[in-house]
Each structure stands twice: as C-alpha cells, then as structure tokens.
XYZ file of C-alpha atoms in Angstrom:
743
model
C 153.219 134.550 138.911
C 154.025 131.731 137.324
C 158.147 132.326 137.514
C 158.110 131.399 141.002
C 156.809 128.314 139.867
C 159.246 126.390 143.018
C 162.147 123.718 141.896
C 161.235 120.300 142.121
C 158.997 120.494 139.082
C 157.695 118.958 136.685
C 154.760 118.248 138.618
C 151.101 117.170 138.297
C 148.069 118.762 138.568
C 145.178 116.436 138.148
C 141.270 118.029 137.361
C 138.318 115.269 138.319
C 135.321 116.191 136.387
C 134.723 119.342 134.010
C 131.940 120.883 135.596
C 131.105 124.499 135.557
C 134.467 125.609 138.112
C 137.016 123.060 135.933
C 135.733 123.891 132.461
C 136.829 128.080 133.241
C 140.512 126.132 134.803
C 141.152 124.866 131.136
C 139.726 127.771 128.884
C 142.103 129.972 131.882
C 145.057 127.334 131.951
C 144.437 127.876 127.828
C 145.309 131.417 127.432
C 147.692 131.001 130.094
C 149.510 127.505 131.224
C 151.965 127.329 134.104
C 155.737 126.193 133.041
C 156.447 123.007 133.482
C 153.404 121.749 135.457
C 151.479 118.975 133.741
C 147.596 119.478 133.701
C 145.493 115.894 133.413
C 141.858 115.783 133.225
C 140.058 112.785 134.465
C 136.468 112.522 132.366
C 134.069 109.459 133.031
C 132.019 111.464 129.475
C 133.721 113.295 127.576
C 130.722 116.001 127.391
C 129.937 118.424 130.098
C 126.187 119.540 130.179
C 125.328 122.948 131.334
C 122.805 122.558 133.898
C 121.479 126.520 133.086
C 119.696 125.412 129.932
C 118.297 122.030 130.839
C 114.901 123.340 131.122
C 115.138 125.243 128.110
C 116.434 121.917 126.636
C 113.053 119.869 127.917
C 110.517 123.110 126.348
C 111.956 122.201 123.295
C 113.849 125.693 122.469
C 117.696 124.540 122.587
C 119.133 121.452 120.941
C 121.554 118.932 122.563
C 124.489 119.907 121.509
C 123.670 123.096 122.355
C 123.969 122.619 126.344
C 126.882 120.499 125.501
C 130.871 121.466 126.281
C 133.081 118.967 124.670
C 135.660 118.738 127.361
C 138.229 116.750 125.249
C 138.840 119.492 122.831
C 138.484 122.454 125.403
C 141.745 120.391 127.677
C 143.591 119.401 124.312
C 144.030 123.718 123.678
C 144.631 123.538 127.358
C 147.811 121.235 126.889
C 145.803 118.566 128.560
C 146.567 114.855 129.176
C 143.232 113.095 129.227
C 142.286 110.370 131.202
C 138.875 109.393 130.049
C 137.533 106.667 132.643
C 135.697 107.412 135.668
C 137.787 107.912 138.976
C 137.015 105.770 141.967
C 138.240 107.748 144.788
C 140.864 109.666 146.151
C 143.842 109.130 148.781
C 145.387 112.214 149.686
C 147.634 110.856 152.250
C 149.182 108.920 148.993
C 148.558 112.201 146.747
C 146.666 109.658 144.270
C 143.513 109.367 142.422
C 141.783 105.725 141.737
C 140.677 105.581 138.233
C 137.967 103.019 136.785
C 140.422 99.611 135.436
C 143.617 101.777 135.178
C 146.345 102.414 137.676
C 146.388 105.441 139.566
C 146.806 108.873 139.031
C 149.902 110.321 141.233
C 149.126 113.959 141.980
C 151.475 117.109 143.316
C 147.862 119.277 143.595
C 144.168 118.233 142.216
C 140.688 119.685 142.266
C 137.092 117.840 142.261
C 134.717 119.467 140.147
C 132.322 116.231 139.695
C 128.935 117.318 140.169
C 125.493 115.826 142.402
C 123.733 113.672 142.835
C 119.720 113.461 143.897
C 118.363 112.640 147.110
C 116.409 109.786 147.435
C 117.693 107.496 145.144
C 117.489 104.646 147.605
C 113.922 104.699 147.631
C 112.051 101.713 146.187
C 111.010 102.102 142.477
C 112.831 105.819 142.085
C 115.845 104.167 139.757
C 113.504 101.620 138.081
C 110.651 103.681 137.174
C 111.418 107.704 137.592
C 113.366 109.648 135.243
C 116.305 111.129 137.146
C 117.352 113.817 136.386
C 120.956 113.790 137.628
C 124.037 112.929 135.995
C 122.174 115.636 133.600
C 123.219 114.134 130.936
C 120.905 110.966 131.414
C 118.336 113.264 131.537
C 119.028 114.803 128.977
C 119.500 111.401 126.511
C 116.535 110.042 127.900
C 114.054 112.253 128.299
C 112.727 111.676 124.293
C 112.027 108.346 124.474
C 109.922 108.357 127.341
C 107.707 111.531 126.395
C 107.557 109.463 123.009
C 105.938 106.316 125.749
C 103.098 108.562 127.245
C 99.723 107.271 126.338
C 98.558 108.802 123.351
C 95.198 109.040 121.489
C 92.354 109.866 124.026
C 94.162 109.188 126.834
C 95.450 112.064 129.083
C 98.446 111.306 130.713
C 99.560 112.073 134.369
C 103.349 113.584 134.691
C 104.102 113.967 138.027
C 107.431 116.601 138.928
C 108.949 115.337 143.057
C 110.893 118.014 143.961
C 109.670 121.616 144.659
C 113.503 123.164 144.585
C 114.482 125.536 141.414
C 114.973 122.389 139.183
C 111.653 120.967 139.393
C 109.768 124.571 138.654
C 111.585 124.674 135.685
C 111.322 121.492 134.465
C 107.460 121.198 135.548
C 106.791 124.799 133.703
C 109.231 123.055 130.553
C 107.729 119.992 130.094
C 104.304 121.966 130.754
C 104.764 123.758 127.958
C 106.687 121.027 125.075
C 103.868 118.618 126.067
C 101.165 122.495 124.654
C 103.289 122.849 121.857
C 102.707 119.569 120.585
C 99.238 119.627 121.065
C 98.964 117.063 123.442
C 96.422 116.759 126.745
C 97.648 115.916 130.356
C 97.578 116.335 134.097
C 101.004 117.779 135.408
C 101.985 117.498 139.181
C 104.688 118.825 141.660
C 105.131 116.837 144.545
C 107.748 118.601 147.428
C 108.050 117.653 150.914
C 108.957 121.599 151.295
C 106.517 123.695 152.737
C 106.595 125.716 149.482
C 107.786 125.911 146.473
C 111.290 127.557 145.522
C 112.725 127.654 149.343
C 115.263 130.720 149.889
C 113.996 132.723 147.269
C 111.315 135.868 148.248
C 107.574 135.748 148.691
C 107.369 138.076 145.687
C 109.172 135.462 143.511
C 107.591 132.557 144.603
C 104.015 133.829 144.200
C 104.329 134.634 140.540
C 105.626 131.144 139.892
C 102.516 130.094 142.716
C 100.569 132.288 139.915
C 101.678 130.344 136.810
C 101.343 127.069 137.939
C 97.596 128.053 138.744
C 96.884 129.630 135.587
C 98.338 126.443 133.715
C 96.023 124.076 135.622
C 99.418 122.330 137.213
C 98.535 120.984 140.738
C 101.650 121.783 143.611
C 101.221 119.223 146.283
C 103.781 120.724 149.023
C 104.576 118.967 152.596
C 104.386 115.555 150.883
C 107.111 113.267 151.158
C 106.866 110.523 148.337
C 107.596 106.835 150.120
C 107.778 104.722 146.722
C 107.382 104.930 142.849
C 105.392 102.608 141.536
C 104.484 101.336 137.172
C 102.432 104.410 136.287
C 102.068 105.021 140.080
C 103.793 107.505 142.495
C 102.807 106.417 146.731
C 102.531 109.660 149.045
C 102.899 109.719 152.792
C 99.614 109.521 154.749
C 98.223 109.112 151.403
C 95.682 105.187 151.059
C 95.737 105.635 146.729
C 98.697 106.407 144.933
C 98.998 109.015 142.539
C 98.426 107.888 138.873
C 102.173 108.718 137.161
C 102.512 107.654 133.717
C 106.030 110.041 133.885
C 107.663 110.761 137.378
C 111.000 113.105 137.129
C 112.889 113.101 140.066
C 114.216 116.796 141.398
C 114.612 116.065 144.942
C 118.070 118.024 145.590
C 121.368 117.589 145.119
C 122.909 114.268 147.136
C 126.862 113.513 147.000
C 128.132 111.248 144.604
C 130.041 108.239 145.650
C 133.737 109.513 144.579
C 133.193 111.772 147.779
C 131.479 109.593 149.843
C 134.142 106.400 148.775
C 137.240 107.800 149.470
C 138.876 108.990 152.512
C 137.630 112.781 153.008
C 136.300 114.921 155.383
C 132.737 115.752 154.458
C 129.909 118.272 155.919
C 126.657 116.969 157.755
C 125.019 116.597 154.102
C 127.525 114.388 152.792
C 129.615 116.603 150.475
C 132.974 117.358 150.866
C 134.011 119.954 153.031
C 136.453 122.869 152.144
C 137.658 125.831 153.733
C 136.370 129.172 151.823
C 140.280 128.713 149.785
C 138.043 125.854 147.996
C 141.021 123.074 149.468
C 139.885 120.670 151.198
C 140.097 120.350 155.423
C 142.923 118.282 156.260
C 144.170 116.784 152.517
C 146.546 119.894 151.416
C 146.990 119.900 147.941
C 143.467 119.084 147.121
C 140.908 121.492 145.906
C 136.907 121.023 145.363
C 134.300 123.069 143.579
C 130.833 122.717 142.453
C 127.882 120.793 143.752
C 130.474 117.822 144.831
C 132.044 120.664 147.548
C 130.475 122.263 150.982
C 132.118 124.949 151.961
C 132.937 125.171 155.936
C 130.899 128.187 157.371
C 128.418 129.043 154.429
C 126.269 125.814 154.647
C 123.509 128.365 153.329
C 124.912 128.401 150.138
C 122.804 126.547 147.674
C 123.326 123.878 144.773
C 123.434 125.874 141.896
C 125.292 126.791 139.406
C 125.352 130.128 139.732
C 128.302 129.527 142.642
C 129.746 126.901 140.755
C 130.560 129.240 138.344
C 131.579 132.386 139.973
C 133.947 129.556 141.743
C 136.098 129.071 138.575
C 137.996 132.174 138.763
C 139.284 131.445 142.552
C 139.987 127.459 141.910
C 141.915 128.626 139.410
C 144.046 131.353 140.934
C 144.147 129.051 144.204
C 145.589 126.609 141.985
C 148.043 128.571 140.611
C 148.812 130.221 144.419
C 149.663 126.761 145.746
C 151.547 125.607 142.898
C 153.752 128.929 143.757
C 153.940 128.073 147.108
C 151.718 131.754 147.942
C 148.865 132.553 150.060
C 145.344 131.467 149.419
C 142.372 133.332 148.160
C 139.277 133.541 150.205
C 135.559 133.128 148.689
C 132.821 134.047 149.651
C 129.604 133.099 148.159
C 127.375 136.016 146.959
C 124.296 136.469 148.910
C 122.170 138.290 146.610
C 122.254 137.245 142.587
C 120.516 137.383 139.693
C 118.131 134.395 139.746
C 115.800 133.361 136.218
C 113.784 131.051 136.176
C 112.420 129.368 132.796
C 108.944 129.643 132.183
C 109.172 127.881 128.835
C 106.958 129.262 125.855
C 110.244 131.570 125.633
C 109.131 133.494 128.976
C 111.261 133.528 132.540
C 110.590 134.707 136.191
C 113.408 137.015 137.228
C 114.662 138.099 140.762
C 117.058 140.370 142.571
C 116.939 142.319 145.867
C 113.088 141.888 145.642
C 112.530 143.256 142.633
C 110.775 140.412 139.974
C 110.335 140.882 136.967
C 108.385 138.185 134.159
C 107.754 138.057 130.537
C 109.873 137.441 127.174
C 112.172 139.897 127.904
C 113.303 138.044 130.965
C 114.158 134.613 128.745
C 115.828 136.740 126.253
C 118.282 137.921 128.977
C 118.527 134.197 130.532
C 119.191 133.114 127.005
C 122.089 136.039 126.220
C 123.911 135.340 129.713
C 124.016 131.364 128.700
C 124.691 130.866 124.898
C 127.794 133.546 125.707
C 128.791 131.301 129.078
C 128.840 129.043 125.994
C 130.684 130.729 123.679
C 133.709 130.540 126.167
C 134.262 127.029 126.099
C 132.650 124.962 123.203
C 135.671 124.330 120.830
C 133.858 123.099 117.771
C 130.595 124.236 115.950
C 127.297 121.999 115.088
C 129.215 120.685 112.500
C 132.718 119.665 114.471
C 134.583 121.894 112.698
C 136.353 124.767 114.468
C 133.619 127.325 116.053
C 134.175 130.718 114.972
C 134.204 132.476 117.859
C 136.925 129.991 119.947
C 140.780 130.931 119.585
C 142.307 128.984 116.599
C 144.564 126.487 117.529
C 147.325 128.230 114.771
C 146.635 131.716 116.938
C 147.433 129.594 120.586
C 150.718 127.888 118.830
C 149.375 124.659 118.603
C 150.822 124.249 114.686
C 150.250 120.394 113.558
C 153.133 118.157 115.037
C 154.636 114.977 114.102
C 152.132 111.631 114.620
C 152.663 109.388 117.138
C 151.600 105.629 116.777
C 152.315 103.205 114.121
C 152.053 106.691 112.458
C 155.066 107.100 113.068
C 156.290 104.364 110.898
C 159.994 104.562 108.326
C 158.185 104.965 104.635
C 157.212 101.290 102.839
C 159.227 102.454 100.197
C 162.283 103.457 102.346
C 161.845 100.305 104.415
C 162.302 98.239 101.325
C 165.395 100.352 99.788
C 166.837 99.631 102.789
C 165.961 96.248 103.225
C 167.565 95.250 99.762
C 170.917 96.816 100.333
C 171.248 94.382 102.547
C 171.246 91.380 100.327
C 170.039 87.759 100.789
C 170.904 86.803 104.303
C 172.039 83.432 104.858
C 170.281 80.384 104.596
C 168.783 78.842 108.104
C 166.203 75.893 107.787
C 164.909 76.761 110.991
C 163.562 80.036 109.389
C 160.395 79.481 108.166
C 159.029 82.287 107.614
C 161.647 85.878 107.456
C 163.171 88.259 105.476
C 162.899 86.498 102.554
C 159.654 85.737 103.049
C 158.756 88.790 104.714
C 155.531 88.806 107.354
C 153.582 90.180 110.478
C 155.491 87.845 112.368
C 159.139 85.192 111.694
C 158.150 81.889 112.040
C 160.865 79.593 113.814
C 160.767 75.761 113.326
C 162.053 73.951 116.847
C 162.837 70.524 117.629
C 159.764 68.533 118.186
C 158.165 70.047 114.968
C 157.186 72.984 117.112
C 156.734 76.916 115.765
C 157.587 79.638 117.365
C 156.043 82.955 116.426
C 158.107 86.082 116.841
C 157.975 89.842 116.308
C 158.714 93.045 117.384
C 157.039 96.430 117.098
C 156.993 100.074 119.039
C 156.348 103.561 118.079
C 156.735 107.277 120.222
C 153.688 108.183 121.991
C 150.494 109.302 119.906
C 149.273 111.176 122.937
C 150.516 112.552 126.926
C 148.953 109.173 128.489
C 151.567 106.918 129.377
C 149.212 104.218 130.769
C 147.205 104.002 127.298
C 150.480 104.462 125.364
C 151.430 101.425 126.758
C 148.612 99.322 126.789
C 147.825 100.313 122.808
C 151.805 99.386 122.027
C 151.129 96.196 123.462
C 147.839 95.316 121.979
C 149.396 96.807 118.779
C 152.149 94.453 118.895
C 150.043 91.472 119.803
C 148.334 91.705 116.365
C 151.026 90.515 114.455
C 150.927 86.878 116.422
C 147.544 86.744 116.031
C 147.514 87.915 112.506
C 149.218 84.502 112.157
C 146.562 82.369 113.890
C 148.785 82.055 116.747
C 149.326 82.532 120.444
C 151.241 85.257 122.239
C 153.104 83.806 125.144
C 155.808 86.211 126.315
C 157.087 89.663 125.702
C 159.816 91.934 126.761
C 159.263 95.569 126.743
C 160.953 98.116 125.242
C 160.477 102.093 126.973
C 162.589 105.349 126.107
C 161.553 107.757 129.234
C 161.502 111.196 128.445
C 164.084 113.351 129.783
C 162.357 114.228 133.296
C 163.178 114.077 136.963
C 163.817 110.815 138.503
C 160.455 110.910 140.273
C 158.645 111.443 137.201
C 160.497 109.194 134.927
C 159.535 106.449 137.654
C 156.112 107.451 137.148
C 156.244 107.605 133.146
C 157.572 104.208 133.857
C 154.812 102.976 135.694
C 152.223 104.262 133.964
C 153.477 102.631 130.884
C 153.639 98.714 132.277
C 150.664 99.178 133.483
C 148.612 99.872 130.612
C 151.422 97.211 128.592
C 150.429 94.238 131.370
C 146.633 95.885 130.967
C 147.113 94.051 127.616
C 149.274 91.568 128.433
C 147.454 89.824 131.749
C 144.319 89.006 130.572
C 145.501 86.946 127.448
C 147.774 84.965 129.897
C 150.885 86.764 127.997
C 153.782 87.611 130.582
C 155.962 90.504 130.405
C 159.602 88.253 131.449
C 161.654 91.242 130.622
C 162.487 94.550 129.021
C 165.101 97.587 128.626
C 164.323 101.039 129.784
C 166.693 104.641 128.280
C 166.003 108.150 128.261
C 165.330 110.104 125.183
C 163.603 113.548 124.139
C 159.904 111.522 124.062
C 158.061 108.917 124.941
C 159.108 105.590 123.017
C 157.495 101.802 123.513
C 158.014 99.007 122.028
C 157.109 95.560 122.781
C 159.109 92.033 121.314
C 156.591 88.989 121.387
C 156.994 85.435 120.811
C 154.230 82.424 121.276
C 153.410 79.373 119.151
C 150.720 78.148 116.837
C 147.850 76.067 118.268
C 147.768 72.153 118.477
C 147.319 71.391 114.769
C 147.392 74.716 113.857
C 148.255 76.704 110.212
C 150.182 79.510 109.881
C 147.784 82.176 108.463
C 150.402 83.634 105.708
C 150.111 86.357 103.834
C 151.005 84.117 100.604
C 147.386 81.864 100.037
C 144.791 84.748 98.793
C 142.760 82.833 95.971
C 141.386 84.622 93.514
C 137.082 84.353 94.202
C 137.809 84.416 98.240
C 136.072 87.570 100.211
C 138.284 90.029 101.535
C 136.547 91.358 104.885
C 138.098 93.963 107.147
C 137.044 93.518 111.089
C 137.586 97.057 112.281
C 136.874 100.622 111.484
C 139.690 102.740 109.767
C 140.486 106.323 110.581
C 142.486 106.045 113.723
C 144.974 108.033 111.637
C 143.093 111.153 111.178
C 141.298 111.127 114.584
C 144.698 110.669 116.075
C 145.860 114.167 114.199
C 143.021 115.505 114.908
C 142.980 114.979 118.859
C 146.659 116.952 119.277
C 145.450 119.947 117.611
C 141.843 119.843 119.748
C 140.040 119.060 116.632
C 138.393 116.361 117.936
C 135.251 115.515 119.024
C 135.504 113.731 122.546
C 133.019 111.203 121.923
C 134.744 109.836 118.563
C 137.769 110.121 120.552
C 136.215 107.672 123.385
C 134.954 105.125 120.898
C 138.402 105.283 119.475
C 139.976 104.962 122.498
C 137.797 102.284 123.218
C 138.722 100.142 120.065
C 142.389 100.784 120.149
C 142.634 99.024 123.662
C 140.845 95.428 122.449
C 142.871 92.954 121.061
C 142.430 90.676 117.300
C 141.917 87.478 119.693
C 138.416 86.811 118.637
C 138.851 87.783 115.202
C 142.489 85.576 115.355
C 139.960 82.818 116.394
C 137.374 83.420 113.664
C 140.016 83.832 111.004
C 141.106 80.276 112.025
C 137.815 78.649 112.335
C 136.421 79.698 109.159
C 139.146 78.850 107.339
C 140.987 82.145 106.030
C 143.136 81.739 103.373
C 145.494 84.919 104.041
C 145.545 87.337 107.513
C 147.299 90.394 108.339
C 146.903 93.263 110.491
C 146.184 96.613 109.301
C 148.829 99.505 111.254
C 150.451 102.497 109.763
C 150.581 101.062 105.852
C 147.068 101.867 105.958
C 144.695 99.526 104.323
C 146.134 100.051 100.735
C 149.389 99.415 102.112
C 149.073 95.997 104.026
C 146.708 95.134 101.493
C 148.936 95.765 98.548
C 151.601 93.574 100.854
C 148.897 90.556 101.310
C 147.866 90.172 97.292
C 151.759 90.918 95.990
C 152.820 88.104 98.352
C 149.542 85.774 97.107
C 150.226 87.065 93.278
C 146.784 87.950 93.159
C 145.133 91.296 92.408
C 141.526 92.769 94.264
C 138.186 94.783 93.963
C 137.858 96.904 96.697
C 134.199 98.747 96.900
C 135.311 101.537 98.821
C 131.654 102.718 99.914
C 131.942 98.986 102.546
C 134.892 100.649 104.006
C 133.860 101.240 107.568
C 135.239 104.766 109.316
C 135.271 105.161 112.732
C 133.155 108.199 113.688
C 134.604 111.756 112.961
C 136.713 110.325 109.986
C 135.225 110.928 107.198
C 134.176 114.580 108.618
C 138.041 115.051 109.281
C 139.537 113.996 106.012
C 136.787 115.944 103.623
C 137.695 118.986 105.915
C 141.364 118.009 104.623
C 142.969 116.864 107.413
C 145.634 114.341 107.713
C 147.578 112.442 109.560
C 152.003 113.613 109.002
C 152.389 109.513 107.325
C 149.062 110.048 105.306
C 151.082 111.655 102.907
C 154.105 108.661 102.510
C 151.194 106.031 102.219
C 149.601 108.163 99.393
C 153.282 108.096 97.513
C 151.936 104.555 96.249
C 148.612 105.713 94.723
C 149.639 105.371 90.765
C 149.870 101.212 92.022
C 145.627 101.360 92.142
C 143.330 101.317 89.598
C 140.275 104.104 90.756
C 137.355 103.891 88.873
C 136.721 107.874 87.504
C 133.933 108.008 90.741
C 136.341 107.377 93.313
C 136.842 110.699 94.804
C 136.540 112.756 98.139
C 137.263 110.744 102.048
C 136.749 107.255 101.356
C 139.690 107.386 99.015
C 141.572 109.153 101.745
C 140.392 106.667 103.990
C 142.820 104.210 102.605
C 145.773 105.284 103.062
C 144.990 106.769 106.444
C 147.782 105.343 109.092
C 146.085 102.728 111.691
C 147.559 102.434 115.109
C 146.319 98.591 116.493
C 144.018 98.021 113.880
C 142.033 94.914 113.166
C 142.347 92.069 110.546
C 142.133 91.645 107.263
C 141.306 88.402 105.717
C 140.507 86.723 102.450
C 138.201 84.145 103.382
C 136.424 81.853 101.356
C 133.159 82.787 100.133
C 130.916 79.589 101.599
C 132.174 80.663 104.727
C 132.013 84.715 104.877
C 128.288 84.842 106.252
C 128.905 82.740 109.202
C 132.437 84.368 110.034
C 130.866 87.996 110.103
C 128.311 86.763 111.966
C 131.093 85.506 114.221
C 133.261 88.342 114.305
C 129.743 90.833 114.781
C 129.392 88.404 118.024
C 132.551 88.119 119.676
C 132.703 92.259 120.023
C 133.752 93.332 116.193
C 130.236 94.640 115.097
C 132.177 96.918 112.052
C 133.999 93.780 110.805
C 132.330 93.883 106.707
C 133.235 92.817 103.840
C 135.079 94.867 101.902
C 135.697 93.555 98.064
C 136.785 90.098 96.493
C 140.430 88.687 95.366
C 140.966 88.293 91.680
C 142.919 87.079 89.551
C 147.303 88.764 88.707
C 145.770 92.932 87.387
C 146.922 92.661 83.608
C 147.908 96.542 83.514
C 149.725 96.551 86.576
C 147.474 97.445 89.501
C 147.959 95.441 92.895
C 143.971 96.569 93.564
C 140.929 98.360 91.933
C 138.822 100.577 94.060
C 135.630 101.360 93.001
C-alpha cells in the first residue's frame, strides 16, 4: 500500500491528541511508516492516562506512572514531529489546525483524538468545589491532596460520587476500598439522575453491582439531579436540605471538549464531532476523528467507553494510510457485545459477557493482565526512565545516534581558535571597541555622538523537526549575545536554509520558521528587517542582531571579573543531552516540555538584573558548555575560579541521562579541555559531565560583587529564573596553570 502513495509528496499528517486510538496509530507508524509523509503529533500534555486503570489507581492498586503513556518518546520512535501546545481549533476548509501561542499547522490529512469533558461543569460550584474526573490527568494529580484534606480524628467524612455510569460506580467502589485500607471511617454516597446505575448493562450485572454496594454500606440515590455544589454540601433537586459532602467526585458522563465546539465542524445532537463509519468527519475530506470526541453517525447508542476507542485504533490507522494512497476507506462496526469489566476495589472485579456475570479476584487478575498488556505496547521508558525491556530498542528500529543540532552543532573551540590565529591581526579600526582583537559575545562599534552599536550573528542546524520551535529558539539564542553585554537588541536579519523539498512544503517550512522568529522578537520590540534564504540538505536558522546600550549603561564585558566576585548561573544545564535523548526517543515528555519552556525564554530580565546588580563580567552559556564559557570569561579577566559541582542546577532528566552514558555529539569536543580544570579527587559522575554539556539558548553566567549577590538572586527568581544559583567564586589566577577548580 505504501508504494501507492501519490506523487504530490511530501504531505503532512497531523494527529491532535494522544488518546487510545492515536497511540495505536503511533505504534503502527513506528513499525511501518509511510514514506515521504510527515507525521506531526500535537499535545497539550506529554502523558496520556489510560482510563481503564484509573479506578485501580484510586483503589491504591497502581502507582500513577503505571497509568501513563508518555506520548513524546512514542512519537519520536514513530519519527513524528511533536508540538507541545494546545490545539484550539480546526479549519477544515483551509486545512489548518490552530495551536495556542504559535502559528497554525497546515495539513493534508489530520485526525482528532482529544477525549471528552464531563457534563454539568456549568452548574454552580462544580468547578470550584468538586473533583472532576476529566481530564483524567487532573483527577490523578489532585486525588491524593483532596483525600488528605478530609476531616480526620473521630470525624466521619462524607464522600459523594455524582454519576451512575461505569466510571462513577467504579470510582465509588475504588474509593471505598482505599479509605477502608487506610482504616478510616466514612460515609459514601453515589448520586445519579438515571433510573438505575450502570445504564446499558444487563440486569444481572446491575443487580450484582447493587448487592456489592449494599454489602459495603454505600448509599445509592438514583433519579436525583444535582443542582449545585457548595463547600461541604451537595444540593439536589427536590430536597430542602443538602447532602453533607466533604468530597465530591464528579463523574457525570462525557461531554464534548472545546476543540470540537469551537471549530467549524459538524456535530451530533450531543455536541460531539460527527463522523462517518469510516471515522472521517462528515463533509470534511481528509479530516478524521476517533475516541470520545467523535460520534459515529448511525451508532448513537455507542457509549463513551475506552473499549470502543481501542477498537477504533486499527481502523483509523488503516484509513489514514488508505486516504494517503487515494484508496477506498474501511468501515468500522462497533461491537454490540464485549467483555465488560468493573473494578470493585480490593483487587476484585465484576465481569459480564453475553449475559454471563462473574465476580472476584480471578476477574480482577484478568482485567489487570489485559490492561498491563495494553500498556506495555506503548510505554517506551520504564519506571527508572531507562528504555523499557519489552519495547523495541531504538537501535533495532534503525534510529542510530545522529549529530546534534542547536548550539551543539558548533565547530570545536580549538579549531575555531586555530583558524582565527592563522588570519593574523586585523587592521586597526578606531570604531571597533570590541572585535576579533578582543573577543566577546557581541562586537561593539563606536558611532558618532558617543553611541555604541552592538552586533552579533548566531545560528544553528535544527535540533528538532519543528521549524516554528527552531526559529523561535534560534532568535532567543542570537538575542542572548546582546543581552549578555547589557544591551538592548533592536533589529535582526534572518538567514534560513530550507531543506530541499517541494515548493509548497518549502513555503510552509519558511513560514513556520519566521513565525517562530517573530514570536521571539516581537514581544521585545526587536524588528525583523530582512534576511536571506537558501536551499540545502537540512534546516538551518541564523540571525544577525544589532542593538545598543541603555542610556548611561556600560558594556558588560568578559574581562571585568575580580577575585572575590561570586559566580551566578541564571538557568539550569543539560539541554544538550536532553535534545540528544529526545532525538532518539529516550527523553520523557515532561523533561522535553520543561526544556522547551526554558529554550523559548529570552535573557532580557536576567540582563536587567545583571546591570542593576553591578555585574563585573557577563557571558551567555551556549555550545561550549559551562566549562568553555567560564574559561573564556576567566582568561579574559586574568583570574581563576572555584566551582562547586553540587551547586549546578540540572534540567529535569539531565543527570539521569548523563549517568547512563548518553552524550550530545558535541560533548567530546568540549571535554577535550578537561585537562585545564583542577578537579577535586571526589569530583566524578554526571555533575562533572554537566560542565561540558553544550547548551542551546542557555542562561547568563555572571560575576557579581559578593555584597550584591543575595539581592540579585532574589530579583532573578522573581523575574522568572527560579533556578538561578550561586555556583562558585572568582579567585586569583592559578599558579599551576589551571583555568578553574571544580570541587
């Protein structure tokens, strides 16, 4: 089938969300990709929570991590581009997905699998006082804290579950099991507006669940509509007195999410995206939807249950491939009978199949086996964040280590120094205040009237396959050279090498890059005034930036550090190894999300703090790593330093990856200067490696007068650099010839 893909490639397939159907598409794409089709996954949260195991988590049978599918490494294994942002709309006519905070994504084909919300969130007090079960991640994250807030001692807390479907009943039993296991006394009530609990299930199944509730003392109140939720109270229709409720869990059934409601998409009577039995959205060629967000025409009886989303996955994958090949689509037929498994807590479950009902530990073990088998297919990393033993390795899939992008793609410092030395001394020029004869982050040029022009150029090959993110980070990185000198960037020129691809694809890549560049420049008042484009084998983005010094401001040079000054680093380290791991599908999504949040932030606020705090020297930390850039500052100032390794702040995940031996491709070049550092005998392990990790869009390294450090750190933390930290002190030049010591 793949060889039949038509000629106007490459084409873009965009998956929005990582629900039960989409993770199967990613797994199948990982095993059998379609040539020349660019796959993109849009996520508002890196981890997808498997709903089938949530009651077991509530009951205390599972840890939170066991419920999670980390979609980022899974997507990387599928060689998918990842956009960590919330999709806010779909324009099916223009074939674009609107994404919060960034340029829209164009698609040839797209699919939505974004789950559902819960009904009744508009009722007074629900959002403020109830623990809502969707999004599921919010429930998992908040449950422990809410249970800890229940009255203790001799008090008997009242817990209410609102919703009589499978989700509400399971949560009721799971909460009962958890609280009893903790030895707590409590009153548990289930309230629903249906005639009976578990609508749609067989009578024997319902009766068995009813007996289970009665045996545990769970009060079940049907045909009762909740009007509002107060603090410690649940107000219901027809009752003058509210139900006492120290904790309310809201599990009232599925409701459409905003993405479907806010887009120009057809919807069924319940508000869900209306799709044909092929899972293609009605009247929207090339757009598909699956899982809870979709309603299949002619099958309104299908409940919003995970089993249906799971069964839709293979059909969705097949139809996306068929659509790309221009072939007829398969029809999906929801099963009318399936094995229903209801978690009763206490490691017991209730099962139903074709009218046969059974309950007990054996049924729970069956459910546990089914759930764990499903999860193993998608969990790339294990609990220790190492490659999962049961998952295909990156090497077995041909994902060999590649050269890194970003600032980890620099020419080595030794080669750079040697090349510049061979050029000889440049001609004298009185207008050049800082240049090749006195290297620094930015050149400084004297203008008439005493003004100073700062000028720099920086660029790199793409560190990921998201051109918008590459463009924004490239701009942030280039601006950092001007900010490091205490300057104000004013104008920028862009140089972009667009990969050799079709004219339409090249236009989209350039648009995304420049939109990312503008996203960094515009809020700072920096004008993009022009640039140049070329075609080449891979994406490269560079910027030339000019700026000036604020009125009365002095240049924050490299050469002003003095013995006794304190060294402050404004941001964490480890971006090089994290970007390398992400390329291979070895980085957790949460790590990547936190890293990206740092990469897109400028050093403007840190530069303002540096100026106001009287910094004696400043530089930004980028491709040469902390060790390399600190060495430049110390040599220029004619001093040495003492660095405390334990003080270095790593990005989440960086130390774990370094400890496992993972390195950026540029790490070895940086570490070649290790002999210039005096390491204490106890200095070893990943924190030593952190010194040499090449940084992209890193923070500022400042030398500050000791009496100004505490105030400067407080200002940095308040300005948005909470990880800013004192890492050492400037000392007199080492008599042994070491650039600095590390202890």
